PDB file of C-alpha atoms in Angstrom:
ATOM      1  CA  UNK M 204      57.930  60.071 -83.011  1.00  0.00           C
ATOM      2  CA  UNK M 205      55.262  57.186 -82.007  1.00  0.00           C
ATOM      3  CA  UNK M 206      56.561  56.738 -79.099  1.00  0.00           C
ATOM      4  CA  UNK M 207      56.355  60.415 -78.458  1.00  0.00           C
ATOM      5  CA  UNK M 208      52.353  60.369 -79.961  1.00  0.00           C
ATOM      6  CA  UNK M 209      51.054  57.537 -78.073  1.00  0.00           C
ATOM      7  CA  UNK M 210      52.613  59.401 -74.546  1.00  0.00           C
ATOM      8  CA  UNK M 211      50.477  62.222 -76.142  1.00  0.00           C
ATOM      9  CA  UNK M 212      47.209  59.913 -76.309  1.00  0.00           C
ATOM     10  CA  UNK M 213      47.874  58.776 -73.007  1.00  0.00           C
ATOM     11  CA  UNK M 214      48.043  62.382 -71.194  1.00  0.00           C
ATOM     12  CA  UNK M 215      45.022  63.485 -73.037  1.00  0.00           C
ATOM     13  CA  UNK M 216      42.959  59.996 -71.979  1.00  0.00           C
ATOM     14  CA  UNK M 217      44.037  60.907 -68.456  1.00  0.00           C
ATOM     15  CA  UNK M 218      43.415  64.750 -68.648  1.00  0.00           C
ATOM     16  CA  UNK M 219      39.826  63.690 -69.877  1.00  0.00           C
ATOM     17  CA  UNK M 220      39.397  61.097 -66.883  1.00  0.00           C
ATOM     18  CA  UNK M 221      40.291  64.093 -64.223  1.00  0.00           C
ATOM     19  CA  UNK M 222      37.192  65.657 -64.199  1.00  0.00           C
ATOM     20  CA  UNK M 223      35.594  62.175 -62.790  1.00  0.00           C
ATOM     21  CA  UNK M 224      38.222  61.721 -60.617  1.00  0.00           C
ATOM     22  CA  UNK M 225      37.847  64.787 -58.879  1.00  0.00           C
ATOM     23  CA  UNK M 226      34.041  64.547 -58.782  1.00  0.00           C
ATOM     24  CA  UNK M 227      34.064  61.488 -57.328  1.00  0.00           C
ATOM     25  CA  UNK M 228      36.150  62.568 -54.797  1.00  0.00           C
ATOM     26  CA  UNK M 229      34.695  65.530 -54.028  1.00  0.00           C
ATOM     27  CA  UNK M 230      31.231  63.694 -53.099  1.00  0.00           C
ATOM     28  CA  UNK M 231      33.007  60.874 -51.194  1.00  0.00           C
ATOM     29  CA  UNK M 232      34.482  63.612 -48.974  1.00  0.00           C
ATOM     30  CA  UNK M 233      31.179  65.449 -48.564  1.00  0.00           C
ATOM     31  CA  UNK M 234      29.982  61.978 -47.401  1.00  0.00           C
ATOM     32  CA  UNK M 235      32.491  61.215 -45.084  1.00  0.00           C
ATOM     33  CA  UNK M 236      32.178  65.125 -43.546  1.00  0.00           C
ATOM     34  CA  UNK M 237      28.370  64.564 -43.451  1.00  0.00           C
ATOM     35  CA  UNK M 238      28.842  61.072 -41.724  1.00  0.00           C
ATOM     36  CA  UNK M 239      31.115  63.267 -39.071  1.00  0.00           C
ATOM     37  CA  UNK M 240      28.539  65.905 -38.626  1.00  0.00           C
ATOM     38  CA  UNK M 241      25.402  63.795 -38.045  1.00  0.00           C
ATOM     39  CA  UNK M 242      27.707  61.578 -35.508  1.00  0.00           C
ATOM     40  CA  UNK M 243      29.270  64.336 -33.357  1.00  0.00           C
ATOM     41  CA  UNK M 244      26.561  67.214 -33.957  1.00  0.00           C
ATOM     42  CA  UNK M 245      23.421  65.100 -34.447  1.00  0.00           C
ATOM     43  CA  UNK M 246      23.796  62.824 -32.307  1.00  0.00           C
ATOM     44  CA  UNK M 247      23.273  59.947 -34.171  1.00  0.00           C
ATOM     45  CA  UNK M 248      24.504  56.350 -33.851  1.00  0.00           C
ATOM     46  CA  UNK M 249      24.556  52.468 -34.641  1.00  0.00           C
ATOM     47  CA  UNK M 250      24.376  50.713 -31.163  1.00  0.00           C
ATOM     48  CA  UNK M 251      24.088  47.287 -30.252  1.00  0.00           C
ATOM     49  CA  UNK M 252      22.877  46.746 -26.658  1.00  0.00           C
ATOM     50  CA  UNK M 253      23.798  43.556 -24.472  1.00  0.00           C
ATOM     51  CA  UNK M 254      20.050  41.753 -24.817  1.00  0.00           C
ATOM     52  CA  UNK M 255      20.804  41.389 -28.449  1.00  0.00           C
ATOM     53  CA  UNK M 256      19.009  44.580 -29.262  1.00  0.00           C
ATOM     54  CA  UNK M 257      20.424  46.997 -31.700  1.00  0.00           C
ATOM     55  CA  UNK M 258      19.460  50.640 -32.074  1.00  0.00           C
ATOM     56  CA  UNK M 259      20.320  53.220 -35.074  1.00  0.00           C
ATOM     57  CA  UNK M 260      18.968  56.975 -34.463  1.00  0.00           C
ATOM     58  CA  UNK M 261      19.620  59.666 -32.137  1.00  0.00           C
ATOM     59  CA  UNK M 262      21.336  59.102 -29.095  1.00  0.00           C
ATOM     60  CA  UNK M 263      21.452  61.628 -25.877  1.00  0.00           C
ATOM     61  CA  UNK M 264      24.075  61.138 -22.919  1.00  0.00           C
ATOM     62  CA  UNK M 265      25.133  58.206 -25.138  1.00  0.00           C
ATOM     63  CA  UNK M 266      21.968  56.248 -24.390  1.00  0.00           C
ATOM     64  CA  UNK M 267      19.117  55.612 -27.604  1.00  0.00           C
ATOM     65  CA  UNK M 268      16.777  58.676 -27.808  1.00  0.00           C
ATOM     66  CA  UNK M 269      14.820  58.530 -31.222  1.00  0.00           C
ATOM     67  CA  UNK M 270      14.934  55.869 -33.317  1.00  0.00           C
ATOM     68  CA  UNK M 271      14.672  52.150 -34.903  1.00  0.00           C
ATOM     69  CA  UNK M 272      15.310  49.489 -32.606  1.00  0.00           C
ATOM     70  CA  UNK M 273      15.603  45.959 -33.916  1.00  0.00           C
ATOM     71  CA  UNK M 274      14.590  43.388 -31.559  1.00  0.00           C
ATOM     72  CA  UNK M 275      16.597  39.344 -31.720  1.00  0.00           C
ATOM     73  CA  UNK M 276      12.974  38.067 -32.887  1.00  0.00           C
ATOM     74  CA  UNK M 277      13.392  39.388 -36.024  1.00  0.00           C
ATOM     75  CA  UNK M 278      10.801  42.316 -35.125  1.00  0.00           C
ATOM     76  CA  UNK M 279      11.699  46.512 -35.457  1.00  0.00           C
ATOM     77  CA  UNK M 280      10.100  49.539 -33.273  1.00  0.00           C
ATOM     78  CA  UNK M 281      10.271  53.171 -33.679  1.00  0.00           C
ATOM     79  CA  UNK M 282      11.720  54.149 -30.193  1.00  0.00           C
ATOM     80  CA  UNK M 283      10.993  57.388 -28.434  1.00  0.00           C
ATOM     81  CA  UNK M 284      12.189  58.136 -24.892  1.00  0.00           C
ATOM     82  CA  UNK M 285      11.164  61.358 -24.545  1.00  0.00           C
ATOM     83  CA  UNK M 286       7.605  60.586 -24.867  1.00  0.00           C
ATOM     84  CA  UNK M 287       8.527  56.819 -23.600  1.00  0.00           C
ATOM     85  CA  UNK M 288       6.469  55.153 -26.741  1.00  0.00           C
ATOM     86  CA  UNK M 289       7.773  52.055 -28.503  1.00  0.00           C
ATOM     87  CA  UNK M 290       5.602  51.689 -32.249  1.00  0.00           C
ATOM     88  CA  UNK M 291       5.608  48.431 -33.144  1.00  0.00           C
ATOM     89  CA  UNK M 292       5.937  47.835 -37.202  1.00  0.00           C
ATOM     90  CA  UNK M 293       2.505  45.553 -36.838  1.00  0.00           C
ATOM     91  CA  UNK M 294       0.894  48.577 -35.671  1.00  0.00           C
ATOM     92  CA  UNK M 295       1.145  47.427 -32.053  1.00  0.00           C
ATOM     93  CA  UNK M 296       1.755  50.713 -29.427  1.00  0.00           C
ATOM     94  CA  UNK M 297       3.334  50.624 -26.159  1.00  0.00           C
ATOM     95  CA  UNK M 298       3.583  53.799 -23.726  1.00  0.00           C
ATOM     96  CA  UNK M 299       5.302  53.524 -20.364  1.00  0.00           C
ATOM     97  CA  UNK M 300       8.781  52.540 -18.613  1.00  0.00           C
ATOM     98  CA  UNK M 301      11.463  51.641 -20.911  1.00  0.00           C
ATOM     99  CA  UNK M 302      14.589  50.007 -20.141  1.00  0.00           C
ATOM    100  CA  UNK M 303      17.269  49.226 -22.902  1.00  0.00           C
ATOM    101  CA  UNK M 304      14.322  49.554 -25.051  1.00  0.00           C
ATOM    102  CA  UNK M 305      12.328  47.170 -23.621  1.00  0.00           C
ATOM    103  CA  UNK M 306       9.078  47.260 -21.659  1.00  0.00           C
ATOM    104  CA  UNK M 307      10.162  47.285 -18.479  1.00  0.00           C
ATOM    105  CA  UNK M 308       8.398  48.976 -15.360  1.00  0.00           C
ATOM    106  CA  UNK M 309       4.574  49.591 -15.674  1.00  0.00           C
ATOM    107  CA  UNK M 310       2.809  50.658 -18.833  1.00  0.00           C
ATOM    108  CA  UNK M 311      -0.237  50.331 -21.623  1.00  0.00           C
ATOM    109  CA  UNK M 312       0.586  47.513 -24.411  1.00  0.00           C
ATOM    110  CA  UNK M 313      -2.106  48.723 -27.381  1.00  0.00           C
ATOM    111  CA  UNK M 314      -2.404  45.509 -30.126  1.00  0.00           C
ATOM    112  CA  UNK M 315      -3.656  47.161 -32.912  1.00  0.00           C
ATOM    113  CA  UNK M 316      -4.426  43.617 -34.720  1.00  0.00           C
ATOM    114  CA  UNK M 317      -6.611  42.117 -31.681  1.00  0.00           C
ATOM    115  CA  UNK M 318      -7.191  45.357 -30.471  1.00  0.00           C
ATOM    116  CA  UNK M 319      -6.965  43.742 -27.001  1.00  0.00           C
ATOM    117  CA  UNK M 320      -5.587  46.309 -24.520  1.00  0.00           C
ATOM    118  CA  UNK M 321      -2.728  45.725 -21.315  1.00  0.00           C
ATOM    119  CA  UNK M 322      -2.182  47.881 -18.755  1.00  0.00           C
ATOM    120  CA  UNK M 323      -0.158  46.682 -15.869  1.00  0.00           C
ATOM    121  CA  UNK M 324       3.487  45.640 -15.109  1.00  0.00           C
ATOM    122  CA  UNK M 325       6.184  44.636 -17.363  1.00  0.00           C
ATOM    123  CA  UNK M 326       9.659  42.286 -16.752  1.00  0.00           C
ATOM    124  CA  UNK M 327      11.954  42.337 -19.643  1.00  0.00           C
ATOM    125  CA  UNK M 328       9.129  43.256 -22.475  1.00  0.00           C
ATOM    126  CA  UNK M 329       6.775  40.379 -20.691  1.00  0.00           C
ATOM    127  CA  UNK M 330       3.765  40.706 -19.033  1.00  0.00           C
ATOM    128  CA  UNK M 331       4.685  39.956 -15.328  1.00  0.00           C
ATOM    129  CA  UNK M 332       3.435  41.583 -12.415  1.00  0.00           C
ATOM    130  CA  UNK M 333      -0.111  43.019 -11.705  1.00  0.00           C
ATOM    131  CA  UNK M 334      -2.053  43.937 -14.578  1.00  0.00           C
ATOM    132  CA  UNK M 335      -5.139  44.205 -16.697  1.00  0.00           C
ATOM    133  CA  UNK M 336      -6.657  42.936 -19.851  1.00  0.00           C
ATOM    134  CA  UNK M 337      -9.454  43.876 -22.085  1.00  0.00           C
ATOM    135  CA  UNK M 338     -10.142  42.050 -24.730  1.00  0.00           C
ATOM    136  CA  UNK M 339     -12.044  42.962 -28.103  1.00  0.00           C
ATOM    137  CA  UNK M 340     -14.684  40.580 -27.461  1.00  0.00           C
ATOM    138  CA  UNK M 341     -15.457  42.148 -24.236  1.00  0.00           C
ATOM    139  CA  UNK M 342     -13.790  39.672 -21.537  1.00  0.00           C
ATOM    140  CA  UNK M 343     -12.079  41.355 -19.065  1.00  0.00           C
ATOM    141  CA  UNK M 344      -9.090  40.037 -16.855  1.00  0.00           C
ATOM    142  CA  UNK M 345      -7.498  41.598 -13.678  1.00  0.00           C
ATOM    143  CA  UNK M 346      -4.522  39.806 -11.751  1.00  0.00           C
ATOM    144  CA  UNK M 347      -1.405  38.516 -11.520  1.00  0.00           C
ATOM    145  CA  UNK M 348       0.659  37.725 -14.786  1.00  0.00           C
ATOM    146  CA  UNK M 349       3.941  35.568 -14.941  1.00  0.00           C
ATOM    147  CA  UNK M 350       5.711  35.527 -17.978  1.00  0.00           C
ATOM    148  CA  UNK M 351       2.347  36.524 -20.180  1.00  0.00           C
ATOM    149  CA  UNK M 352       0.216  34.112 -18.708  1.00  0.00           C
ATOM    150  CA  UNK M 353      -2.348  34.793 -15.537  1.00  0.00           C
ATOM    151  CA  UNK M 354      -0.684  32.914 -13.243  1.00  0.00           C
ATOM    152  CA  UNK M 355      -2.092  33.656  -9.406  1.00  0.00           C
ATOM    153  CA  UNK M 356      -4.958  35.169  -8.441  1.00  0.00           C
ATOM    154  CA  UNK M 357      -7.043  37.170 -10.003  1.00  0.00           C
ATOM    155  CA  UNK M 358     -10.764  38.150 -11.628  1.00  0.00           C
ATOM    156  CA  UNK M 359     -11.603  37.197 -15.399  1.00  0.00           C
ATOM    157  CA  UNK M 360     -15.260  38.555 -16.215  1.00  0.00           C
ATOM    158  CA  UNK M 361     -16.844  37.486 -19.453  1.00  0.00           C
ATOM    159  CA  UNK M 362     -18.679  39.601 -21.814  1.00  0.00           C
ATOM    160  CA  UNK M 363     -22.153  37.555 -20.762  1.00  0.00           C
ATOM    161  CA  UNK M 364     -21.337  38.511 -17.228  1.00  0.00           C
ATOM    162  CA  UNK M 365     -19.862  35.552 -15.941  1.00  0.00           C
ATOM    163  CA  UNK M 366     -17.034  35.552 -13.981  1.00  0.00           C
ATOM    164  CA  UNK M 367     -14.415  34.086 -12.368  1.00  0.00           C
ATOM    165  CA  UNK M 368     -12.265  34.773  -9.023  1.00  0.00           C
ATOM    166  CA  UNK M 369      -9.839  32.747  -7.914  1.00  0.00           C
ATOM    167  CA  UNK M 370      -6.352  31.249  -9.068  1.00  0.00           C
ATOM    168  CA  UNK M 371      -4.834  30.786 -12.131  1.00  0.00           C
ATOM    169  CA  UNK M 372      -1.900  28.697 -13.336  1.00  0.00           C
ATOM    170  CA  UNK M 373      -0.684  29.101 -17.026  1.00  0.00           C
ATOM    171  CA  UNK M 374      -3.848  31.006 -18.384  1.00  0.00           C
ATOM    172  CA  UNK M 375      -6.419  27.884 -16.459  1.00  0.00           C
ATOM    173  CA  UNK M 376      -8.084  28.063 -13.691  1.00  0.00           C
ATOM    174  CA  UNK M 377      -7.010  26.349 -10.808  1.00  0.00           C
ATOM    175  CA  UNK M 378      -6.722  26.080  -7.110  1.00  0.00           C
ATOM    176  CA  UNK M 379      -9.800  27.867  -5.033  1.00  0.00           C
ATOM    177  CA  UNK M 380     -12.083  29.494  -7.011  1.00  0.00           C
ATOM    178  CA  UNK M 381     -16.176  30.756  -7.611  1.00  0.00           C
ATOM    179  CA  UNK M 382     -17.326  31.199 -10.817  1.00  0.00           C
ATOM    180  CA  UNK M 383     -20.782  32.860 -11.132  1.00  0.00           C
ATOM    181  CA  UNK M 384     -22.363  32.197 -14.519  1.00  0.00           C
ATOM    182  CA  UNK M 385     -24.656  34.689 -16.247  1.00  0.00           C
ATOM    183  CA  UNK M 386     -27.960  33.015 -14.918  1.00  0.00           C
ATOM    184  CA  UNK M 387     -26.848  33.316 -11.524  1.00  0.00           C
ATOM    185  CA  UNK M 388     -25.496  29.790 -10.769  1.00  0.00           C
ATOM    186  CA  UNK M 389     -22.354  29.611  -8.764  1.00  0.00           C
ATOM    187  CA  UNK M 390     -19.654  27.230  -7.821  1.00  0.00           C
ATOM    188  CA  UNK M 391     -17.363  27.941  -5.127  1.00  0.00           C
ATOM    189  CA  UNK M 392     -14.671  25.505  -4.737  1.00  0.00           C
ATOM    190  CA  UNK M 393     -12.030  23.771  -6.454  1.00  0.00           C
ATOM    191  CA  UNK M 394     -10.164  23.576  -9.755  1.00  0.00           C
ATOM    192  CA  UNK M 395      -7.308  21.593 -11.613  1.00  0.00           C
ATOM    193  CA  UNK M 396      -6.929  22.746 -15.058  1.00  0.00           C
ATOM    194  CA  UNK M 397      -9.688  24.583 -15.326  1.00  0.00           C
ATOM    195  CA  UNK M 398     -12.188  21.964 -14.738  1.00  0.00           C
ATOM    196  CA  UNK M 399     -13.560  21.649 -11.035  1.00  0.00           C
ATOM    197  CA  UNK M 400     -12.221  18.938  -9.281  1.00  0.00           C
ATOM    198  CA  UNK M 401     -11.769  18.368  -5.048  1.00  0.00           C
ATOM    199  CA  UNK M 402     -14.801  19.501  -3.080  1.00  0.00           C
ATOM    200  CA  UNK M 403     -17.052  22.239  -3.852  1.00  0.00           C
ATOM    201  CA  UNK M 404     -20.331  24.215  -3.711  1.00  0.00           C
ATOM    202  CA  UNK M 405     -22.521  24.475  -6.912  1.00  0.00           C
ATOM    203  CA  UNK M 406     -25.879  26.479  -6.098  1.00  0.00           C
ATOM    204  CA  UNK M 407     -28.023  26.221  -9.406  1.00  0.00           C
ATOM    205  CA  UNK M 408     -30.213  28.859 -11.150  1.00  0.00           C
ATOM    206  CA  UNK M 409     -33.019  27.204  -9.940  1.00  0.00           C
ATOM    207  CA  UNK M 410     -32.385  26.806  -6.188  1.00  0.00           C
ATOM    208  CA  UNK M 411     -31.071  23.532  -6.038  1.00  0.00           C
ATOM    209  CA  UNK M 412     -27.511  23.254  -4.316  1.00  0.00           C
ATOM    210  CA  UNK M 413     -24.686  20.520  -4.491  1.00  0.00           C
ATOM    211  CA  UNK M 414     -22.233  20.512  -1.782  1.00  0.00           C
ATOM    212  CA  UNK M 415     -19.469  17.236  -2.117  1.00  0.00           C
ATOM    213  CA  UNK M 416     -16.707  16.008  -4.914  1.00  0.00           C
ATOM    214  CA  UNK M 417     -16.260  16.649  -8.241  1.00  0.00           C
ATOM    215  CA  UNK M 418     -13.744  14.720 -11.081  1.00  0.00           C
ATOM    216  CA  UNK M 419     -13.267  15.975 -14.141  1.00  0.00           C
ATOM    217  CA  UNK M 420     -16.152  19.009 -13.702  1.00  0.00           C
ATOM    218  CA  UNK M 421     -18.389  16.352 -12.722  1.00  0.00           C
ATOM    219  CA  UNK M 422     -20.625  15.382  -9.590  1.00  0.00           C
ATOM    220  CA  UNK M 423     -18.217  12.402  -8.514  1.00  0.00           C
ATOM    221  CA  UNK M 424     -17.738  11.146  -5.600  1.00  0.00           C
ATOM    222  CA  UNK M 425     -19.405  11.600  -2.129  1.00  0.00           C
ATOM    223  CA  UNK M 426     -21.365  14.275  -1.764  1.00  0.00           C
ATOM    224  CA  UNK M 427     -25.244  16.430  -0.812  1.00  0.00           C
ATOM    225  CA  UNK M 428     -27.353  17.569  -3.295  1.00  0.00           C
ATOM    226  CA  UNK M 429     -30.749  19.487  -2.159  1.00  0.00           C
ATOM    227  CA  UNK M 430     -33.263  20.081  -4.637  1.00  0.00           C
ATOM    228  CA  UNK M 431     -35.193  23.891  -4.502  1.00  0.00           C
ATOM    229  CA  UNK M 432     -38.647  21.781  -3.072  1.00  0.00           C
ATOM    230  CA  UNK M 433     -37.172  20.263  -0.150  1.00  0.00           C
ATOM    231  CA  UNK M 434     -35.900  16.866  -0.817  1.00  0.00           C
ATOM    232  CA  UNK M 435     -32.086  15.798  -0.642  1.00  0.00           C
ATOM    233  CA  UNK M 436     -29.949  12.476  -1.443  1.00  0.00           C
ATOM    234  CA  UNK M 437     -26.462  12.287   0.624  1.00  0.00           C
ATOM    235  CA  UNK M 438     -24.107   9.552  -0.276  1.00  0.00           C
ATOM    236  CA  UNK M 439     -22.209   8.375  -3.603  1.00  0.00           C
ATOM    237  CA  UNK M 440     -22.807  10.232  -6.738  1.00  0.00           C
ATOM    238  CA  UNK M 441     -20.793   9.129 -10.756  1.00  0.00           C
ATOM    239  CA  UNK M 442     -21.164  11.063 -13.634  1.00  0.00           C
ATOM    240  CA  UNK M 443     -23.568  13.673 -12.147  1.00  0.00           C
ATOM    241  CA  UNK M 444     -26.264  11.082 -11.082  1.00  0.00           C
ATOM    242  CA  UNK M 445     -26.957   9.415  -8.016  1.00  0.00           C
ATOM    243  CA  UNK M 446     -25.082   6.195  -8.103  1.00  0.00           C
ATOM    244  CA  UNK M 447     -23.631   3.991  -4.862  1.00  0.00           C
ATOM    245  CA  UNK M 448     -25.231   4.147  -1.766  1.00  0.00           C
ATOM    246  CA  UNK M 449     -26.940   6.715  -0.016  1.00  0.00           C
ATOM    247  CA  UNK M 450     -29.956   8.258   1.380  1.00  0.00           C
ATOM    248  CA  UNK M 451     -33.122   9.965   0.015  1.00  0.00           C
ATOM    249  CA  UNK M 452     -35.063  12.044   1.873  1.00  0.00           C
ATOM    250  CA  UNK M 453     -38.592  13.961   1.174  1.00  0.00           C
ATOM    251  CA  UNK M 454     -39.457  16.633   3.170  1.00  0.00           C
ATOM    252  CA  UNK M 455     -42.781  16.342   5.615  1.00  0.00           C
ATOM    253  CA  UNK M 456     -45.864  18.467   3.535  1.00  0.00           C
ATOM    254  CA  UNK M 457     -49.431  18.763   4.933  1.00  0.00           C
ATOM    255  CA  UNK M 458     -50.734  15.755   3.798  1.00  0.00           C
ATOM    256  CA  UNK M 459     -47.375  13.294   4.472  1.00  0.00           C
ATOM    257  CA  UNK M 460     -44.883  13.208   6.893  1.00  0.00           C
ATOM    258  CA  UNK M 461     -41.094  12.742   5.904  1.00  0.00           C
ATOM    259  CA  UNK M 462     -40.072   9.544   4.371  1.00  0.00           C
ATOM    260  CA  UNK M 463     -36.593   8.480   4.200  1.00  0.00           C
ATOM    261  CA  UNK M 464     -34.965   5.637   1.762  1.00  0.00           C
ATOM    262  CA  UNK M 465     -31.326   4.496   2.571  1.00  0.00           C
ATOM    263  CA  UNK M 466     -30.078   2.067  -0.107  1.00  0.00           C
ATOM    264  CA  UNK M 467     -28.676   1.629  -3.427  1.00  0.00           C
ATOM    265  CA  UNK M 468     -28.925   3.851  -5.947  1.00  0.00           C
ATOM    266  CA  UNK M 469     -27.509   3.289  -9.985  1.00  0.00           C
ATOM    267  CA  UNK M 470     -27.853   6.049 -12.732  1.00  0.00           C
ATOM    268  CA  UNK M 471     -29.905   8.246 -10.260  1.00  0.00           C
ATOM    269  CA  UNK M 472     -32.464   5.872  -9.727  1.00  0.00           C
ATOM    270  CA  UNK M 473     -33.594   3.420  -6.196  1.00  0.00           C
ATOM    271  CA  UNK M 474     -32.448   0.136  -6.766  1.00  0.00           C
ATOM    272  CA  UNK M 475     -35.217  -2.173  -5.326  1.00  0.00           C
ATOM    273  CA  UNK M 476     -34.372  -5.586  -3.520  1.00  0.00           C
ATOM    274  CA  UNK M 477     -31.076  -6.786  -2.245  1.00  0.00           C
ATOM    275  CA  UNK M 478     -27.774  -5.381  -3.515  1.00  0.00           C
TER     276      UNK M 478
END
């Protein structure tokens, strides 16, 4: 008779589990259908692309359509090929060519941060190609890029209204170049690093013009330099002054006729006497 009551218990513990039971499994299958429908009728999938990208959303001809993309630096995009726009989760907005969503092709890179603004040519999501910058602070840049850096030739204009035209290496300016400051001075010549260095042509707001060397974006070396009344010194300049030897000549006026000093010179002055 107890053995008979506690079978009794037993059935009525498992008659009152049931309803669970069935519950449960009820919603697992409606899960499991709804995971079937949104795959084969929506569209919708998990991907993970051979650049290390992955990619859940909508797919169409079994390529990403709408969706999250999740890029190997850690960083996530809403992706939409049918208006070809990648959103950033910084903000950041690109519109163009995408290819296994990546920038790829040409196209306008919006940083909402900076608000700088890129329009040009893209090489697996990098700046490479022809393109242009504008910057929030008003420069300007138009050239070539090589892996996000201007790297070739091309024209950066400041917000002042200098500017620069010539060729770049790694973001610096370098090889032949003129850069025309805001007050109208120019140097036309050329550049390591961004400093001029080699031979050049610096005209001065004022008239006066330099034609020789440069080190280190300074006056070094042999060279001419002709001041806006007339006179000139040609021969060995350091550090921006005369210095070495060379010759100083002043022009003839209408009450003196042109004189003409060859000799040593040191920290732009004539050195008197024997050297």
């Amino acid at each position: 008779m107890e053995r008979q009551a506690a079978r009794r218990r037993i059935m009525k513990r498992r008659k009152k589990a049931n309803p669970i039971i069935v519950i449960f499994s009820l919603a697992l299958i409606a899960v499991i259908f709804t995971g079937i429908y949104v795959y084969f009728s929506l569209g919708y999938r998990y991907i993970e692309l051979d650049n290390g990208v992955k990619f859940v959303g909508k797919v169409k001809d079994n390529a990403p359509y709408q969706g999250t993309a999740f890029y190997p630096d850690d960083s996530k995009a809403n992706v939409d090929m049918e208006t070809n726009t990648i959103k950033y989760s910084n903000g950041d907005v690109y519109v163009g060519d995408i290819k296994y969503l990546l920038r790829n092709g040409s196209g306008k890179m919006t940083y909402s941060g900076l608000g700088d603004i890129y329009e040009g040519q893209f090489a697996e999501d990098i700046q490479t190609g022809k393109g242009a910058f504008t910057y929030a602070n008003g420069d300007k840049y138009e050239g070539d890029l090589v892996a996000g850096k201007r790297q070739g030739t091309g024209v950066y204009t400041w917000a002042d209204g200098s500017r620069y035209e010539g060729g770049f290496n790694a973001n610096q300016k370098n090889g032949k170049g003129v850069y025309t400051w805001a007050d109208n001075s120019k140097y036309d010549g050329d550049y390591i690093n961004d400093v001029k260095q080699g031979t050049g042509n610096y005209v001065f707001a004022n008239g006066d013009i330099y034609t020789g060397d440069f080190q280190d974006d300074k006056r070094q070396g042999k060279g001419t330099y002709t001041w806006a009344n007339g006179e000139s010194y040609t021969g060995d300049f350091q550090n921006n002054k005369m210095h070495g030897y060379g010759t100083y000549t002043w022009p003839a006026t209408e009450t003196s006729d042109q004189r003409v000093y060859t000799g040593y010179f040191e920290n732009g002055l004539i050195v008197l006497g024997d050297k």
